[in-house]
Amino acid sequence: MVSPLTLMRLLRLLRRCGALLLGAALALTPFSLAQAERLKDLVSIQGVRDNPLIGYGLVVGLDGTGDQTMQTPFTTQTLSNMLANLGISINNAGPGGSGGGGASNMQLKNVAAVMVTAKLPAFSRPGEAIDVTVSSLGNAKSLRGGTLLLTPLKGADGQVYALSQGNLAVGGAGASANGSKVQVNQLAAGRIAGGAIVERAVPTMVSQGGTIQLELNEMDYDTTQRIVGAVNRTFGDGTANALDGRTIQLRAPADTAQQVAFMAQLQNLDVKPAQAAAKVILNARTGSIVMNQMVTLQNCAVAHGNLSVVINTQPVVSQPGAFSNGQTVVAQQSQIQMKQDNGALKYITAGANLAEVVKALNALGATPADLMSILQAMKAAGALRAELEII
């Protein structure tokens, strides 16, 4: 027979065990969910995209940092044409007569020719404001404090889709005096938040014949099949159908309002993507090397040595003898040294994870530039189990 005291102790122990199990379950739940990604992060909707816009305009109000008109004649030509459209005629005598050539004698330091670029988002309607980027086209020193004049922004078809105008925000500063110059960040480009007004809408076709197509950001048959399975489990069999390793066709509702609700629920689905392919990225310009966790090495032996050539040139004065009527001559004497570091043969064992791969490569004591050659040689020898990409 169990005493009341023993029974109370047993109940307390069960409560503690239950609390520990609950805490462990709560701790494991975010970890398991963290492996899955939302569908909106894996795919894009076919037909829903941005449209690039471009325009040419003038920035005025600069503090003497504009284009040098003698080297950028198109700035004065543009300003002359704009003033002519406003009813102001410039009658300067110049080699071009009237019009743009007549403005060749103008010395403008507060005006700069610029290119204006923007992105027209999908489903944009006339009257909406979009951001624009303004970049100097000539030799202006700075666009800081300038104002962009009315500039039409055109698409690839030559049609005007937006009108841009406003004050620039340049994220930099600079000063120069007596040949000295100090500059922080880039001063020849700026941005206008909400600086363009949409004037024409671009038709966006999401549903065609009652179907919507999704495109994976990266082609993968395994991930495509997992997305199809997750969609069909949520919305019913036959809702999603894989066309290839990148494209998925969906059977969407016919009503537009139901399509919005359908896509909102669809994009929040959690899908666990397939493991990424093993890849090593080499940046030849900066010497950066990046590899993902799927990269592995096979058993191999590597010998690496550096060859350096040092040339040291020193002036040597040749002084003639007394009463020889000779001249003092300065000659250059060069010394060339060639040094080659010993490249010991090192054995690298197979690495099962990224940490072991990095440890094996660091054991060679090579620089990032040397590692590029080593990784390429490993790939050619079949010891590097990864795709090698040079950017």
CSV table of C-alpha atoms in Angstrom, one decimal:
chain,number,residue,atom,x,y,z
A,1,MET,CA,0.0,0.0,0.0
A,2,VAL,CA,1.4,3.4,-1.0
A,3,SER,CA,1.4,6.1,1.7
A,4,PRO,CA,-0.1,9.5,1.0
A,5,LEU,CA,3.3,11.2,1.3
A,6,THR,CA,4.8,8.9,-1.4
A,7,LEU,CA,1.8,9.5,-3.6
A,8,MET,CA,2.2,13.3,-3.3
A,9,ARG,CA,5.9,13.0,-4.3
A,10,LEU,CA,5.0,10.9,-7.3
A,11,LEU,CA,2.5,13.4,-8.5
A,12,ARG,CA,5.0,16.3,-8.1
A,13,LEU,CA,7.5,14.2,-10.1
A,14,LEU,CA,5.0,13.6,-12.9
A,15,ARG,CA,4.2,17.3,-13.1
A,16,ARG,CA,7.9,18.2,-13.4
A,17,CYS,CA,8.4,15.6,-16.1
A,18,GLY,CA,5.3,16.9,-18.0
A,19,ALA,CA,6.7,20.5,-17.8
A,20,LEU,CA,10.1,19.3,-19.1
A,21,LEU,CA,8.4,17.4,-22.0
A,22,LEU,CA,6.3,20.4,-22.9
A,23,GLY,CA,9.3,22.7,-22.8
A,24,ALA,CA,11.2,20.4,-25.0
A,25,ALA,CA,8.3,20.2,-27.5
A,26,LEU,CA,8.0,24.0,-27.6
A,27,ALA,CA,11.8,24.2,-28.2
A,28,LEU,CA,11.7,21.7,-31.0
A,29,THR,CA,8.7,23.2,-32.8
A,30,PRO,CA,10.4,26.4,-34.0
A,31,PHE,CA,13.4,24.4,-35.2
A,32,SER,CA,11.2,22.1,-37.3
A,33,LEU,CA,9.3,25.0,-38.7
A,34,ALA,CA,12.4,27.0,-39.4
A,35,GLN,CA,13.4,24.5,-42.0
A,36,ALA,CA,10.4,25.2,-44.1
A,37,GLU,CA,10.0,28.4,-46.2
A,38,ARG,CA,6.9,30.3,-47.4
A,39,LEU,CA,5.9,29.6,-50.9
A,40,LYS,CA,6.2,33.3,-51.8
A,41,ASP,CA,9.9,33.0,-51.1
A,42,LEU,CA,10.4,30.1,-53.5
A,43,VAL,CA,8.3,31.1,-56.5
A,44,SER,CA,7.1,34.0,-58.5
A,45,ILE,CA,3.8,34.5,-60.4
A,46,GLN,CA,4.1,34.5,-64.1
A,47,GLY,CA,3.2,37.8,-65.6
A,48,VAL,CA,3.6,39.8,-62.3
A,49,ARG,CA,6.8,41.7,-62.7
A,50,ASP,CA,8.3,45.2,-62.7
A,51,ASN,CA,8.8,47.2,-65.9
A,52,PRO,CA,11.9,49.4,-66.3
A,53,LEU,CA,11.5,53.0,-67.3
A,54,ILE,CA,14.1,55.5,-68.5
A,55,GLY,CA,14.2,59.2,-69.3
A,56,TYR,CA,16.6,62.1,-70.0
A,57,GLY,CA,16.4,65.4,-68.2
A,58,LEU,CA,18.1,68.3,-66.5
A,59,VAL,CA,19.0,69.0,-62.9
A,60,VAL,CA,19.2,72.7,-61.9
A,61,GLY,CA,20.0,74.7,-58.8
A,62,LEU,CA,23.4,73.2,-58.3
A,63,ASP,CA,26.0,75.2,-56.3
A,64,GLY,CA,28.5,75.6,-59.2
A,65,THR,CA,29.0,71.8,-59.5
A,66,GLY,CA,27.2,71.3,-62.8
A,67,ASP,CA,28.4,70.2,-66.2
A,68,GLN,CA,31.3,72.0,-67.9
A,69,THR,CA,29.4,73.2,-71.0
A,70,MET,CA,32.5,73.3,-73.2
A,71,GLN,CA,33.0,69.5,-72.8
A,72,THR,CA,29.3,68.6,-72.6
A,73,PRO,CA,27.5,70.6,-75.4
A,74,PHE,CA,24.4,68.5,-75.1
A,75,THR,CA,23.6,70.1,-71.8
A,76,THR,CA,23.3,73.6,-73.3
A,77,GLN,CA,21.4,72.2,-76.3
A,78,THR,CA,18.8,70.6,-74.0
A,79,LEU,CA,18.4,73.7,-72.0
A,80,SER,CA,18.0,75.8,-75.1
A,81,ASN,CA,15.3,73.4,-76.5
A,82,MET,CA,13.5,73.4,-73.1
A,83,LEU,CA,13.5,77.2,-73.0
A,84,ALA,CA,12.2,77.4,-76.6
A,85,ASN,CA,9.3,75.2,-75.6
A,86,LEU,CA,8.5,77.6,-72.8
A,87,GLY,CA,8.5,80.5,-75.2
A,88,ILE,CA,11.9,81.9,-74.4
A,89,SER,CA,14.2,82.5,-77.4
A,90,ILE,CA,18.0,82.7,-77.0
A,91,ASN,CA,19.5,85.0,-79.6
A,92,ASN,CA,23.2,84.4,-78.9
A,93,ALA,CA,25.4,84.6,-81.9
A,94,GLY,CA,27.3,81.4,-82.2
A,95,PRO,CA,28.5,78.8,-84.6
A,96,GLY,CA,25.2,77.1,-84.7
A,97,GLY,CA,23.0,80.1,-85.5
A,98,SER,CA,19.7,80.0,-83.5
A,99,GLY,CA,18.4,77.1,-81.4
A,100,GLY,CA,20.7,74.6,-79.7
A,101,GLY,CA,23.8,75.9,-81.5
A,102,GLY,CA,23.1,79.4,-80.5
A,103,ALA,CA,23.4,78.4,-76.8
A,104,SER,CA,27.0,77.2,-77.2
A,105,ASN,CA,28.4,80.4,-75.6
A,106,MET,CA,26.4,79.9,-72.4
A,107,GLN,CA,28.5,79.1,-69.3
A,108,LEU,CA,26.3,77.2,-67.0
A,109,LYS,CA,27.6,75.8,-63.8
A,110,ASN,CA,24.4,75.1,-62.0
A,111,VAL,CA,22.9,72.7,-64.6
A,112,ALA,CA,23.6,69.0,-65.2
A,113,ALA,CA,22.3,66.6,-67.8
A,114,VAL,CA,21.1,63.4,-66.1
A,115,MET,CA,19.5,60.0,-66.9
A,116,VAL,CA,16.4,59.1,-64.8
A,117,THR,CA,15.5,55.5,-64.2
A,118,ALA,CA,12.6,53.9,-62.3
A,119,LYS,CA,10.7,50.6,-62.0
A,120,LEU,CA,7.0,50.5,-62.7
A,121,PRO,CA,5.6,47.9,-60.3
A,122,ALA,CA,2.9,45.4,-61.4
A,123,PHE,CA,-0.7,46.6,-61.0
A,124,SER,CA,0.3,50.3,-60.8
A,125,ARG,CA,-2.5,52.7,-61.6
A,126,PRO,CA,-2.4,56.3,-62.9
A,127,GLY,CA,-1.8,58.7,-60.1
A,128,GLU,CA,0.5,56.5,-58.0
A,129,ALA,CA,3.9,57.7,-57.0
A,130,ILE,CA,7.1,55.7,-57.6
A,131,ASP,CA,10.7,56.3,-56.6
A,132,VAL,CA,13.3,57.4,-59.2
A,133,THR,CA,17.1,57.3,-59.4
A,134,VAL,CA,18.9,60.3,-61.0
A,135,SER,CA,22.5,59.8,-62.4
A,136,SER,CA,24.8,62.3,-63.9
A,137,LEU,CA,25.4,61.9,-67.7
A,138,GLY,CA,28.1,64.6,-68.1
A,139,ASN,CA,31.0,65.7,-65.9
A,140,ALA,CA,29.1,67.3,-63.1
A,141,LYS,CA,31.0,67.2,-59.8
A,142,SER,CA,28.0,66.9,-57.6
A,143,LEU,CA,24.2,66.7,-57.8
A,144,ARG,CA,23.7,67.6,-54.2
A,145,GLY,CA,21.0,70.2,-53.6
A,146,GLY,CA,19.7,70.0,-57.2
A,147,THR,CA,16.2,69.9,-58.5
A,148,LEU,CA,15.1,67.6,-61.3
A,149,LEU,CA,12.9,69.3,-63.9
A,150,LEU,CA,9.9,67.7,-65.5
A,151,THR,CA,11.1,64.5,-67.2
A,152,PRO,CA,9.0,62.0,-69.1
A,153,LEU,CA,9.9,58.3,-68.4
A,154,LYS,CA,9.4,55.9,-71.2
A,155,GLY,CA,9.2,52.1,-71.5
A,156,ALA,CA,10.7,49.7,-74.0
A,157,ASP,CA,7.8,50.5,-76.4
A,158,GLY,CA,8.6,54.2,-76.5
A,159,GLN,CA,5.4,55.2,-74.6
A,160,VAL,CA,5.5,57.6,-71.7
A,161,TYR,CA,4.4,55.8,-68.5
A,162,ALA,CA,5.4,58.3,-65.8
A,163,LEU,CA,6.4,61.9,-65.2
A,164,SER,CA,9.3,62.7,-62.8
A,165,GLN,CA,10.2,65.9,-61.0
A,166,GLY,CA,11.4,66.9,-57.6
A,167,ASN,CA,14.4,67.6,-55.2
A,168,LEU,CA,17.3,65.1,-55.1
A,169,ALA,CA,18.5,63.4,-52.0
A,170,VAL,CA,22.2,62.6,-52.4
A,171,GLY,CA,23.7,60.5,-49.7
A,172,GLY,CA,27.2,61.9,-49.7
A,173,ALA,CA,29.3,65.0,-49.1
A,174,GLY,CA,32.5,66.6,-50.5
A,175,ALA,CA,34.7,69.6,-50.5
A,176,SER,CA,37.7,70.8,-52.6
A,177,ALA,CA,40.1,73.8,-52.4
A,178,ASN,CA,43.5,74.6,-53.9
A,179,GLY,CA,43.9,71.2,-55.5
A,180,SER,CA,42.8,69.2,-52.5
A,181,LYS,CA,39.6,67.2,-52.5
A,182,VAL,CA,37.7,65.2,-49.9
A,183,GLN,CA,34.6,63.1,-50.9
A,184,VAL,CA,32.4,60.7,-49.0
A,185,ASN,CA,30.2,58.3,-51.0
A,186,GLN,CA,29.0,59.0,-54.5
A,187,LEU,CA,27.9,62.5,-55.4
A,188,ALA,CA,27.0,62.0,-59.0
A,189,ALA,CA,23.8,60.1,-58.3
A,190,GLY,CA,20.8,60.7,-56.2
A,191,ARG,CA,17.3,59.5,-55.5
A,192,ILE,CA,13.8,61.1,-55.3
A,193,ALA,CA,11.3,59.2,-53.1
A,194,GLY,CA,8.0,59.3,-54.8
A,195,GLY,CA,9.5,61.5,-57.5
A,196,ALA,CA,7.4,60.2,-60.4
A,197,ILE,CA,3.7,60.0,-61.0
A,198,VAL,CA,2.3,57.1,-63.0
A,199,GLU,CA,0.4,58.3,-66.1
A,200,ARG,CA,-0.2,55.0,-67.9
A,201,ALA,CA,-1.0,51.5,-66.5
A,202,VAL,CA,0.5,48.3,-67.8
A,203,PRO,CA,-2.0,45.5,-68.2
A,204,THR,CA,-1.0,42.5,-66.0
A,205,MET,CA,-2.5,39.1,-66.9
A,206,VAL,CA,-2.3,36.8,-64.0
A,207,SER,CA,-5.0,34.2,-64.9
A,208,GLN,CA,-5.3,32.9,-68.4
A,209,GLY,CA,-8.1,30.5,-69.2
A,210,GLY,CA,-8.7,29.9,-65.4
A,211,THR,CA,-5.1,28.9,-64.7
A,212,ILE,CA,-2.2,30.6,-63.0
A,213,GLN,CA,1.4,29.6,-63.5
A,214,LEU,CA,4.1,29.7,-60.8
A,215,GLU,CA,7.8,29.9,-61.7
A,216,LEU,CA,10.5,28.6,-59.2
A,217,ASN,CA,13.3,31.0,-58.5
A,218,GLU,CA,15.8,28.1,-59.1
A,219,MET,CA,15.0,25.0,-61.2
A,220,ASP,CA,14.7,21.9,-59.0
A,221,TYR,CA,12.5,18.9,-59.7
A,222,ASP,CA,12.4,17.8,-56.1
A,223,THR,CA,11.3,21.2,-54.9
A,224,THR,CA,8.7,21.4,-57.7
A,225,GLN,CA,7.2,18.1,-56.6
A,226,ARG,CA,7.1,19.1,-53.0
A,227,ILE,CA,5.2,22.3,-53.8
A,228,VAL,CA,2.7,20.4,-55.9
A,229,GLY,CA,2.1,18.0,-53.1
A,230,ALA,CA,1.7,20.8,-50.5
A,231,VAL,CA,-0.8,22.7,-52.7
A,232,ASN,CA,-2.9,19.7,-53.5
A,233,ARG,CA,-3.1,18.7,-49.8
A,234,THR,CA,-4.4,22.1,-48.9
A,235,PHE,CA,-6.7,22.9,-51.8
A,236,GLY,CA,-7.5,19.4,-53.1
A,237,ASP,CA,-6.2,17.0,-55.7
A,238,GLY,CA,-5.7,18.5,-59.2
A,239,THR,CA,-5.2,22.1,-58.0
A,240,ALA,CA,-1.5,22.1,-58.9
A,241,ASN,CA,0.2,20.3,-61.8
A,242,ALA,CA,4.0,20.4,-62.6
A,243,LEU,CA,4.7,21.3,-66.2
A,244,ASP,CA,8.5,21.0,-65.9
A,245,GLY,CA,11.2,21.5,-63.3
A,246,ARG,CA,10.5,25.2,-62.9
A,247,THR,CA,6.8,25.8,-63.9
A,248,ILE,CA,3.7,24.8,-61.9
A,249,GLN,CA,0.2,25.3,-63.3
A,250,LEU,CA,-2.6,26.1,-60.8
A,251,ARG,CA,-6.4,25.8,-61.3
A,252,ALA,CA,-7.6,29.2,-60.0
A,253,PRO,CA,-11.1,30.4,-59.1
A,254,ALA,CA,-12.9,32.4,-61.9
A,255,ASP,CA,-13.9,35.2,-59.7
A,256,THR,CA,-11.3,38.0,-59.2
A,257,ALA,CA,-12.1,38.5,-55.5
A,258,GLN,CA,-11.7,34.7,-54.9
A,259,GLN,CA,-8.4,34.7,-56.8
A,260,VAL,CA,-6.9,37.3,-54.4
A,261,ALA,CA,-8.0,35.2,-51.4
A,262,PHE,CA,-6.7,32.1,-53.1
A,263,MET,CA,-3.3,33.6,-53.9
A,264,ALA,CA,-3.0,35.1,-50.3
A,265,GLN,CA,-3.5,31.7,-48.8
A,266,LEU,CA,-1.3,30.0,-51.4
A,267,GLN,CA,1.7,32.3,-50.8
A,268,ASN,CA,1.7,31.6,-47.0
A,269,LEU,CA,2.0,27.8,-47.5
A,270,ASP,CA,5.1,26.3,-45.7
A,271,VAL,CA,7.1,24.1,-48.0
A,272,LYS,CA,10.4,22.4,-47.2
A,273,PRO,CA,12.6,22.9,-50.3
A,274,ALA,CA,15.1,20.3,-51.4
A,275,GLN,CA,18.7,20.6,-50.4
A,276,ALA,CA,20.7,22.9,-52.6
A,277,ALA,CA,23.3,21.6,-54.9
A,278,ALA,CA,26.9,21.7,-53.7
A,279,LYS,CA,28.4,24.9,-55.2
A,280,VAL,CA,31.6,27.0,-54.8
A,281,ILE,CA,31.5,30.6,-55.9
A,282,LEU,CA,34.8,32.3,-56.8
A,283,ASN,CA,35.0,36.1,-57.3
A,284,ALA,CA,38.0,36.7,-59.5
A,285,ARG,CA,37.9,40.5,-58.9
A,286,THR,CA,37.9,40.5,-55.1
A,287,GLY,CA,39.3,37.1,-54.3
A,288,SER,CA,36.3,36.1,-52.4
A,289,ILE,CA,35.4,32.4,-52.0
A,290,VAL,CA,32.0,31.3,-50.8
A,291,MET,CA,30.8,27.7,-50.5
A,292,ASN,CA,27.6,26.2,-49.1
A,293,GLN,CA,27.3,23.4,-46.6
A,294,MET,CA,26.8,20.7,-49.2
A,295,VAL,CA,30.4,21.0,-50.4
A,296,THR,CA,32.6,17.9,-49.7
A,297,LEU,CA,36.1,16.8,-50.5
A,298,GLN,CA,37.5,13.4,-51.4
A,299,ASN,CA,40.9,12.1,-50.4
A,300,CYS,CA,43.6,14.0,-52.2
A,301,ALA,CA,47.2,15.2,-51.9
A,302,VAL,CA,48.1,18.8,-52.7
A,303,ALA,CA,51.4,20.5,-53.1
A,304,HIS,CA,51.4,24.3,-53.5
A,305,GLY,CA,54.3,26.8,-53.7
A,306,ASN,CA,54.6,30.5,-54.5
A,307,LEU,CA,57.0,31.9,-57.0
A,308,SER,CA,58.0,35.6,-56.5
A,309,VAL,CA,60.3,37.9,-58.5
A,310,VAL,CA,61.7,41.0,-56.8
A,311,ILE,CA,63.4,43.7,-58.9
A,312,ASN,CA,65.4,46.3,-56.9
A,313,THR,CA,66.7,49.3,-58.9
A,314,GLN,CA,69.1,51.8,-57.3
A,315,PRO,CA,70.9,54.9,-58.9
A,316,VAL,CA,74.7,54.7,-58.9
A,317,VAL,CA,76.8,57.8,-59.5
A,318,SER,CA,79.9,57.3,-61.7
A,319,GLN,CA,82.5,60.0,-60.8
A,320,PRO,CA,85.3,60.6,-63.4
A,321,GLY,CA,88.9,60.8,-62.4
A,322,ALA,CA,90.7,64.1,-61.7
A,323,PHE,CA,91.8,66.2,-64.7
A,324,SER,CA,90.2,63.7,-67.1
A,325,ASN,CA,87.7,66.2,-68.4
A,326,GLY,CA,84.9,63.6,-67.9
A,327,GLN,CA,81.4,64.1,-66.7
A,328,THR,CA,79.5,62.7,-63.8
A,329,VAL,CA,77.0,60.2,-64.9
A,330,VAL,CA,74.1,58.7,-62.9
A,331,ALA,CA,73.5,55.1,-63.9
A,332,GLN,CA,70.7,52.6,-62.9
A,333,GLN,CA,71.8,49.3,-61.3
A,334,SER,CA,69.2,46.6,-61.0
A,335,GLN,CA,69.2,43.5,-58.9
A,336,ILE,CA,66.8,40.7,-59.7
A,337,GLN,CA,65.9,38.0,-57.1
A,338,MET,CA,63.8,35.0,-57.7
A,339,LYS,CA,62.3,33.2,-54.7
A,340,GLN,CA,60.2,30.1,-54.7
A,341,ASP,CA,58.6,28.8,-51.5
A,342,ASN,CA,58.8,25.1,-51.0
A,343,GLY,CA,55.5,23.4,-51.6
A,344,ALA,CA,55.3,20.5,-49.3
A,345,LEU,CA,53.0,17.6,-50.3
A,346,LYS,CA,50.0,17.6,-47.9
A,347,TYR,CA,47.4,14.9,-47.7
A,348,ILE,CA,43.8,16.1,-47.2
A,349,THR,CA,41.3,13.6,-45.9
A,350,ALA,CA,37.7,13.5,-47.1
A,351,GLY,CA,35.5,16.1,-45.5
A,352,ALA,CA,31.9,15.3,-44.7
A,353,ASN,CA,30.8,18.9,-43.8
A,354,LEU,CA,31.7,22.5,-44.5
A,355,ALA,CA,33.8,22.9,-41.3
A,356,GLU,CA,36.1,20.0,-42.3
A,357,VAL,CA,36.4,21.4,-45.8
A,358,VAL,CA,37.5,24.8,-44.5
A,359,LYS,CA,39.8,23.3,-42.0
A,360,ALA,CA,41.5,21.2,-44.7
A,361,LEU,CA,41.9,24.2,-47.0
A,362,ASN,CA,43.3,26.4,-44.2
A,363,ALA,CA,45.9,23.7,-43.5
A,364,LEU,CA,47.6,24.5,-46.8
A,365,GLY,CA,48.3,28.1,-45.6
A,366,ALA,CA,47.4,29.5,-49.0
A,367,THR,CA,45.9,32.9,-49.7
A,368,PRO,CA,42.4,33.3,-51.2
A,369,ALA,CA,44.1,33.9,-54.7
A,370,ASP,CA,46.0,30.6,-54.3
A,371,LEU,CA,42.9,28.8,-53.1
A,372,MET,CA,41.2,29.6,-56.4
A,373,SER,CA,43.9,27.7,-58.3
A,374,ILE,CA,43.8,24.9,-55.7
A,375,LEU,CA,40.0,24.5,-55.9
A,376,GLN,CA,40.1,24.5,-59.7
A,377,ALA,CA,42.8,21.8,-59.7
A,378,MET,CA,40.8,19.8,-57.2
A,379,LYS,CA,37.7,20.0,-59.4
A,380,ALA,CA,39.7,18.8,-62.4
A,381,ALA,CA,41.1,15.9,-60.4
A,382,GLY,CA,37.6,14.9,-59.2
A,383,ALA,CA,38.4,15.5,-55.5
A,384,LEU,CA,36.0,18.5,-55.1
A,385,ARG,CA,32.4,17.4,-55.0
A,386,ALA,CA,30.8,20.7,-55.9
A,387,GLU,CA,30.0,22.9,-58.9
A,388,LEU,CA,32.6,25.5,-59.4
A,389,GLU,CA,31.3,28.9,-60.6
A,390,ILE,CA,33.5,32.0,-61.3
A,391,ILE,CA,31.9,35.4,-61.3
